[in-house]
Amino acid sequence: LLAFGVGLDYSIFLALPQRPQSTSQAICLSAATTILAMGLLSFSSIPVLRSLGLTVSLSVALALFFSHGLSQPIPRKASLAG
């Protein structure tokens, strides 16, 4: 559920029609820090933390990969004014 939420959030931000160039960089840095922090938990001697770290870091990495690969910009609606 966490990976689905993160992937959906990344995809929404990447699909905005007029997003700044820094949005993609911010998403990549956010994912990198999450992957690094959770990846460090995979070295824990406690089995629950090890599996949590491995699962979350892999799922965030896949969410980043698929959100960049599959998201397309949302087309802008035509203006109804005059």
mmCIF file of N, CA and C in Angstrom:
data_model
loop_
_atom_site.group_PDB
_atom_site.id
_atom_site.type_symbol
_atom_site.label_atom_id
_atom_site.label_comp_id
_atom_site.label_asym_id
_atom_site.label_seq_id
_atom_site.Cartn_x
_atom_site.Cartn_y
_atom_site.Cartn_z
ATOM 1 N N LEU A 1 0.826 -1.187 0.000
ATOM 2 C CA LEU A 1 0.000 0.000 0.000
ATOM 3 C C LEU A 1 0.872 1.254 0.000
ATOM 4 N N LEU A 2 1.974 1.193 0.733
ATOM 5 C CA LEU A 2 2.892 2.324 0.767
ATOM 6 C C LEU A 2 3.505 2.574 -0.612
ATOM 7 N N ALA A 3 3.906 1.501 -1.280
ATOM 8 C CA ALA A 3 4.517 1.635 -2.608
ATOM 9 C C ALA A 3 3.511 2.173 -3.613
ATOM 10 N N PHE A 4 2.270 1.751 -3.501
ATOM 11 C CA PHE A 4 1.235 2.254 -4.407
ATOM 12 C C PHE A 4 1.040 3.754 -4.208
ATOM 13 N N GLY A 5 0.999 4.195 -2.972
ATOM 14 C CA GLY A 5 0.822 5.624 -2.684
ATOM 15 C C GLY A 5 1.985 6.457 -3.172
ATOM 16 N N VAL A 6 3.200 5.965 -2.966
ATOM 17 C CA VAL A 6 4.388 6.695 -3.418
ATOM 18 C C VAL A 6 4.422 6.763 -4.939
ATOM 19 N N GLY A 7 4.147 5.641 -5.594
ATOM 20 C CA GLY A 7 4.144 5.618 -7.059
ATOM 21 C C GLY A 7 3.069 6.503 -7.654
ATOM 22 N N LEU A 8 1.907 6.519 -7.025
ATOM 23 C CA LEU A 8 0.824 7.380 -7.495
ATOM 24 C C LEU A 8 1.188 8.852 -7.330
ATOM 25 N N ASP A 9 1.803 9.176 -6.223
ATOM 26 C CA ASP A 9 2.232 10.551 -5.983
ATOM 27 C C ASP A 9 3.276 10.989 -7.004
ATOM 28 N N TYR A 10 4.255 10.147 -7.269
ATOM 29 C CA TYR A 10 5.267 10.468 -8.281
ATOM 30 C C TYR A 10 4.628 10.659 -9.646
ATOM 31 N N SER A 11 3.702 9.785 -10.002
ATOM 32 C CA SER A 11 3.062 9.867 -11.316
ATOM 33 C C SER A 11 2.217 11.117 -11.469
ATOM 34 N N ILE A 12 1.524 11.511 -10.416
ATOM 35 C CA ILE A 12 0.706 12.725 -10.484
ATOM 36 C C ILE A 12 1.584 13.948 -10.713
ATOM 37 N N PHE A 13 2.679 14.046 -9.979
ATOM 38 C CA PHE A 13 3.555 15.198 -10.153
ATOM 39 C C PHE A 13 4.219 15.209 -11.520
ATOM 40 N N LEU A 14 4.531 14.046 -12.063
ATOM 41 C CA LEU A 14 5.167 13.995 -13.375
ATOM 42 C C LEU A 14 4.185 14.225 -14.516
ATOM 43 N N ALA A 15 2.901 14.037 -14.269
ATOM 44 C CA ALA A 15 1.909 14.176 -15.335
ATOM 45 C C ALA A 15 1.342 15.586 -15.429
ATOM 46 N N LEU A 16 1.743 16.482 -14.557
ATOM 47 C CA LEU A 16 1.228 17.852 -14.629
ATOM 48 C C LEU A 16 1.659 18.489 -15.944
ATOM 49 N N PRO A 17 0.740 19.184 -16.633
ATOM 50 C CA PRO A 17 1.080 19.714 -17.959
ATOM 51 C C PRO A 17 2.136 20.824 -17.921
ATOM 52 N N GLN A 18 2.119 21.663 -16.917
ATOM 53 C CA GLN A 18 3.084 22.764 -16.849
ATOM 54 C C GLN A 18 3.898 22.636 -15.568
ATOM 55 N N ARG A 19 4.684 21.592 -15.498
ATOM 56 C CA ARG A 19 5.495 21.402 -14.310
ATOM 57 C C ARG A 19 6.878 21.993 -14.537
ATOM 58 N N PRO A 20 7.448 22.560 -13.494
ATOM 59 C CA PRO A 20 8.815 23.075 -13.634
ATOM 60 C C PRO A 20 9.813 21.942 -13.870
ATOM 61 N N GLN A 21 10.931 22.265 -14.440
ATOM 62 C CA GLN A 21 11.965 21.265 -14.716
ATOM 63 C C GLN A 21 12.504 20.668 -13.427
ATOM 64 N N SER A 22 12.457 21.441 -12.360
ATOM 65 C CA SER A 22 13.004 20.958 -11.088
ATOM 66 C C SER A 22 12.121 19.893 -10.435
ATOM 67 N N THR A 23 10.897 19.701 -10.922
ATOM 68 C CA THR A 23 10.010 18.693 -10.330
ATOM 69 C C THR A 23 10.588 17.293 -10.482
ATOM 70 N N SER A 24 11.081 16.973 -11.652
ATOM 71 C CA SER A 24 11.666 15.653 -11.881
ATOM 72 C C SER A 24 12.890 15.439 -11.005
ATOM 73 N N GLN A 25 13.693 16.477 -10.858
ATOM 74 C CA GLN A 25 14.878 16.377 -10.011
ATOM 75 C C GLN A 25 14.485 16.191 -8.547
ATOM 76 N N ALA A 26 13.458 16.898 -8.104
ATOM 77 C CA ALA A 26 13.008 16.777 -6.716
ATOM 78 C C ALA A 26 12.452 15.384 -6.440
ATOM 79 N N ILE A 27 11.725 14.819 -7.400
ATOM 80 C CA ILE A 27 11.185 13.469 -7.226
ATOM 81 C C ILE A 27 12.315 12.445 -7.152
ATOM 82 N N CYS A 28 13.304 12.592 -7.994
ATOM 83 C CA CYS A 28 14.432 11.653 -7.978
ATOM 84 C C CYS A 28 15.220 11.750 -6.677
ATOM 85 N N LEU A 29 15.443 12.965 -6.184
ATOM 86 C CA LEU A 29 16.164 13.124 -4.920
ATOM 87 C C LEU A 29 15.359 12.594 -3.743
ATOM 88 N N SER A 30 14.058 12.810 -3.773
ATOM 89 C CA SER A 30 13.197 12.285 -2.716
ATOM 90 C C SER A 30 13.225 10.766 -2.702
ATOM 91 N N ALA A 31 13.132 10.172 -3.870
ATOM 92 C CA ALA A 31 13.186 8.713 -3.960
ATOM 93 C C ALA A 31 14.553 8.184 -3.531
ATOM 94 N N ALA A 32 15.612 8.896 -3.903
ATOM 95 C CA ALA A 32 16.962 8.447 -3.545
ATOM 96 C C ALA A 32 17.163 8.447 -2.034
ATOM 97 N N THR A 33 16.691 9.473 -1.348
ATOM 98 C CA THR A 33 16.848 9.508 0.102
ATOM 99 C C THR A 33 16.005 8.428 0.773
ATOM 100 N N THR A 34 14.811 8.177 0.246
ATOM 101 C CA THR A 34 13.972 7.120 0.809
ATOM 102 C C THR A 34 14.604 5.753 0.581
ATOM 103 N N ILE A 35 15.107 5.509 -0.623
ATOM 104 C CA ILE A 35 15.751 4.235 -0.931
ATOM 105 C C ILE A 35 16.995 4.043 -0.065
ATOM 106 N N LEU A 36 17.770 5.099 0.129
ATOM 107 C CA LEU A 36 18.973 5.004 0.950
ATOM 108 C C LEU A 36 18.630 4.727 2.410
ATOM 109 N N ALA A 37 17.678 5.466 2.956
ATOM 110 C CA ALA A 37 17.316 5.284 4.360
ATOM 111 C C ALA A 37 16.718 3.909 4.616
ATOM 112 N N MET A 38 15.817 3.480 3.757
ATOM 113 C CA MET A 38 15.217 2.162 3.941
ATOM 114 C C MET A 38 16.195 1.045 3.582
ATOM 115 N N GLY A 39 17.082 1.322 2.643
ATOM 116 C CA GLY A 39 18.099 0.340 2.292
ATOM 117 C C GLY A 39 19.062 0.081 3.436
ATOM 118 N N LEU A 40 19.340 1.110 4.223
ATOM 119 C CA LEU A 40 20.194 0.917 5.395
ATOM 120 C C LEU A 40 19.533 0.020 6.435
ATOM 121 N N LEU A 41 18.208 0.043 6.492
ATOM 122 C CA LEU A 41 17.508 -0.858 7.411
ATOM 123 C C LEU A 41 17.665 -2.317 7.006
ATOM 124 N N SER A 42 17.940 -2.559 5.741
ATOM 125 C CA SER A 42 18.091 -3.951 5.296
ATOM 126 C C SER A 42 19.369 -4.589 5.831
ATOM 127 N N PHE A 43 20.256 -3.797 6.429
ATOM 128 C CA PHE A 43 21.468 -4.330 7.039
ATOM 129 C C PHE A 43 21.290 -4.574 8.541
ATOM 130 N N SER A 44 20.079 -4.383 9.036
ATOM 131 C CA SER A 44 19.806 -4.567 10.456
ATOM 132 C C SER A 44 19.876 -6.041 10.842
ATOM 133 N N SER A 45 20.218 -6.288 12.092
ATOM 134 C CA SER A 45 20.254 -7.671 12.578
ATOM 135 C C SER A 45 18.873 -8.143 13.017
ATOM 136 N N ILE A 46 17.913 -7.233 13.113
ATOM 137 C CA ILE A 46 16.542 -7.569 13.483
ATOM 138 C C ILE A 46 15.798 -7.958 12.205
ATOM 139 N N PRO A 47 15.273 -9.176 12.134
ATOM 140 C CA PRO A 47 14.655 -9.669 10.891
ATOM 141 C C PRO A 47 13.490 -8.817 10.378
ATOM 142 N N VAL A 48 12.680 -8.288 11.277
ATOM 143 C CA VAL A 48 11.535 -7.477 10.836
ATOM 144 C C VAL A 48 12.013 -6.198 10.168
ATOM 145 N N LEU A 49 12.997 -5.532 10.756
ATOM 146 C CA LEU A 49 13.532 -4.309 10.150
ATOM 147 C C LEU A 49 14.242 -4.602 8.844
ATOM 148 N N ARG A 50 14.935 -5.730 8.781
ATOM 149 C CA ARG A 50 15.625 -6.115 7.549
ATOM 150 C C ARG A 50 14.641 -6.301 6.404
ATOM 151 N N SER A 51 13.556 -7.019 6.668
ATOM 152 C CA SER A 51 12.577 -7.260 5.601
ATOM 153 C C SER A 51 11.820 -5.982 5.248
ATOM 154 N N LEU A 52 11.534 -5.139 6.242
ATOM 155 C CA LEU A 52 10.865 -3.858 5.962
ATOM 156 C C LEU A 52 11.734 -2.972 5.091
ATOM 157 N N GLY A 53 13.014 -2.864 5.437
ATOM 158 C CA GLY A 53 13.927 -2.031 4.660
ATOM 159 C C GLY A 53 14.091 -2.508 3.234
ATOM 160 N N LEU A 54 14.227 -3.806 3.080
ATOM 161 C CA LEU A 54 14.389 -4.372 1.737
ATOM 162 C C LEU A 54 13.125 -4.190 0.901
ATOM 163 N N THR A 55 11.977 -4.447 1.497
ATOM 164 C CA THR A 55 10.713 -4.338 0.771
ATOM 165 C C THR A 55 10.422 -2.899 0.359
ATOM 166 N N VAL A 56 10.575 -1.969 1.284
ATOM 167 C CA VAL A 56 10.251 -0.578 0.973
ATOM 168 C C VAL A 56 11.252 0.014 -0.015
ATOM 169 N N SER A 57 12.537 -0.273 0.150
ATOM 170 C CA SER A 57 13.513 0.301 -0.779
ATOM 171 C C SER A 57 13.322 -0.234 -2.199
ATOM 172 N N LEU A 58 13.036 -1.513 -2.337
ATOM 173 C CA LEU A 58 12.786 -2.063 -3.675
ATOM 174 C C LEU A 58 11.484 -1.530 -4.272
ATOM 175 N N SER A 59 10.464 -1.393 -3.464
ATOM 176 C CA SER A 59 9.190 -0.915 -3.995
ATOM 177 C C SER A 59 9.257 0.554 -4.388
ATOM 178 N N VAL A 60 9.985 1.366 -3.645
ATOM 179 C CA VAL A 60 10.134 2.777 -4.026
ATOM 180 C C VAL A 60 10.968 2.894 -5.295
ATOM 181 N N ALA A 61 11.994 2.067 -5.425
ATOM 182 C CA ALA A 61 12.800 2.082 -6.651
ATOM 183 C C ALA A 61 11.964 1.694 -7.865
ATOM 184 N N LEU A 62 11.130 0.679 -7.719
ATOM 185 C CA LEU A 62 10.251 0.280 -8.824
ATOM 186 C C LEU A 62 9.195 1.344 -9.109
ATOM 187 N N ALA A 63 8.681 1.977 -8.064
ATOM 188 C CA ALA A 63 7.692 3.039 -8.254
ATOM 189 C C ALA A 63 8.299 4.209 -9.018
ATOM 190 N N LEU A 64 9.529 4.564 -8.701
ATOM 191 C CA LEU A 64 10.207 5.642 -9.425
ATOM 192 C C LEU A 64 10.436 5.256 -10.876
ATOM 193 N N PHE A 65 10.894 4.031 -11.092
ATOM 194 C CA PHE A 65 11.158 3.566 -12.456
ATOM 195 C C PHE A 65 9.886 3.580 -13.305
ATOM 196 N N PHE A 66 8.806 3.018 -12.775
ATOM 197 C CA PHE A 66 7.577 2.941 -13.551
ATOM 198 C C PHE A 66 6.875 4.290 -13.676
ATOM 199 N N SER A 67 7.001 5.161 -12.691
ATOM 200 C CA SER A 67 6.351 6.466 -12.815
ATOM 201 C C SER A 67 7.039 7.316 -13.881
ATOM 202 N N HIS A 68 8.353 7.186 -14.011
ATOM 203 C CA HIS A 68 9.053 7.916 -15.078
ATOM 204 C C HIS A 68 8.793 7.275 -16.436
ATOM 205 N N GLY A 69 8.680 5.978 -16.458
ATOM 206 C CA GLY A 69 8.530 5.277 -17.730
ATOM 207 C C GLY A 69 7.118 5.265 -18.279
ATOM 208 N N LEU A 70 6.126 5.279 -17.406
ATOM 209 C CA LEU A 70 4.751 5.109 -17.866
ATOM 210 C C LEU A 70 3.888 6.368 -17.804
ATOM 211 N N SER A 71 4.334 7.378 -17.091
ATOM 212 C CA SER A 71 3.484 8.563 -16.975
ATOM 213 C C SER A 71 3.593 9.426 -18.233
ATOM 214 N N GLN A 72 2.464 9.950 -18.642
ATOM 215 C CA GLN A 72 2.389 10.836 -19.799
ATOM 216 C C GLN A 72 1.751 12.141 -19.350
ATOM 217 N N PRO A 73 2.138 13.239 -19.954
ATOM 218 C CA PRO A 73 1.538 14.516 -19.560
ATOM 219 C C PRO A 73 0.030 14.525 -19.817
ATOM 220 N N ILE A 74 -0.692 15.110 -18.898
ATOM 221 C CA ILE A 74 -2.142 15.251 -19.044
ATOM 222 C C ILE A 74 -2.398 16.366 -20.050
ATOM 223 N N PRO A 75 -3.213 16.133 -21.077
ATOM 224 C CA PRO A 75 -3.473 17.199 -22.058
ATOM 225 C C PRO A 75 -4.242 18.348 -21.420
ATOM 226 N N ARG A 76 -3.929 19.543 -21.861
ATOM 227 C CA ARG A 76 -4.603 20.734 -21.340
ATOM 228 C C ARG A 76 -5.972 20.852 -21.982
ATOM 229 N N LYS A 77 -6.937 21.284 -21.196
ATOM 230 C CA LYS A 77 -8.278 21.504 -21.733
ATOM 231 C C LYS A 77 -8.316 22.835 -22.467
ATOM 232 N N ALA A 78 -9.106 22.890 -23.507
ATOM 233 C CA ALA A 78 -9.269 24.132 -24.253
ATOM 234 C C ALA A 78 -10.026 25.141 -23.399
ATOM 235 N N SER A 79 -9.656 26.365 -23.532
ATOM 236 C CA SER A 79 -10.294 27.419 -22.761
ATOM 237 C C SER A 79 -11.702 27.675 -23.271
ATOM 238 N N LEU A 80 -12.667 27.790 -22.377
ATOM 239 C CA LEU A 80 -14.041 28.041 -22.745
ATOM 240 C C LEU A 80 -14.322 29.534 -22.933
ATOM 241 N N ALA A 81 -13.425 30.361 -22.447
ATOM 242 C CA ALA A 81 -13.623 31.812 -22.545
ATOM 243 C C ALA A 81 -13.346 32.273 -23.982
ATOM 244 N N GLY A 82 -14.259 33.078 -24.479
ATOM 245 C CA GLY A 82 -14.252 33.759 -25.724
ATOM 246 C C GLY A 82 -13.539 33.380 -26.868
#
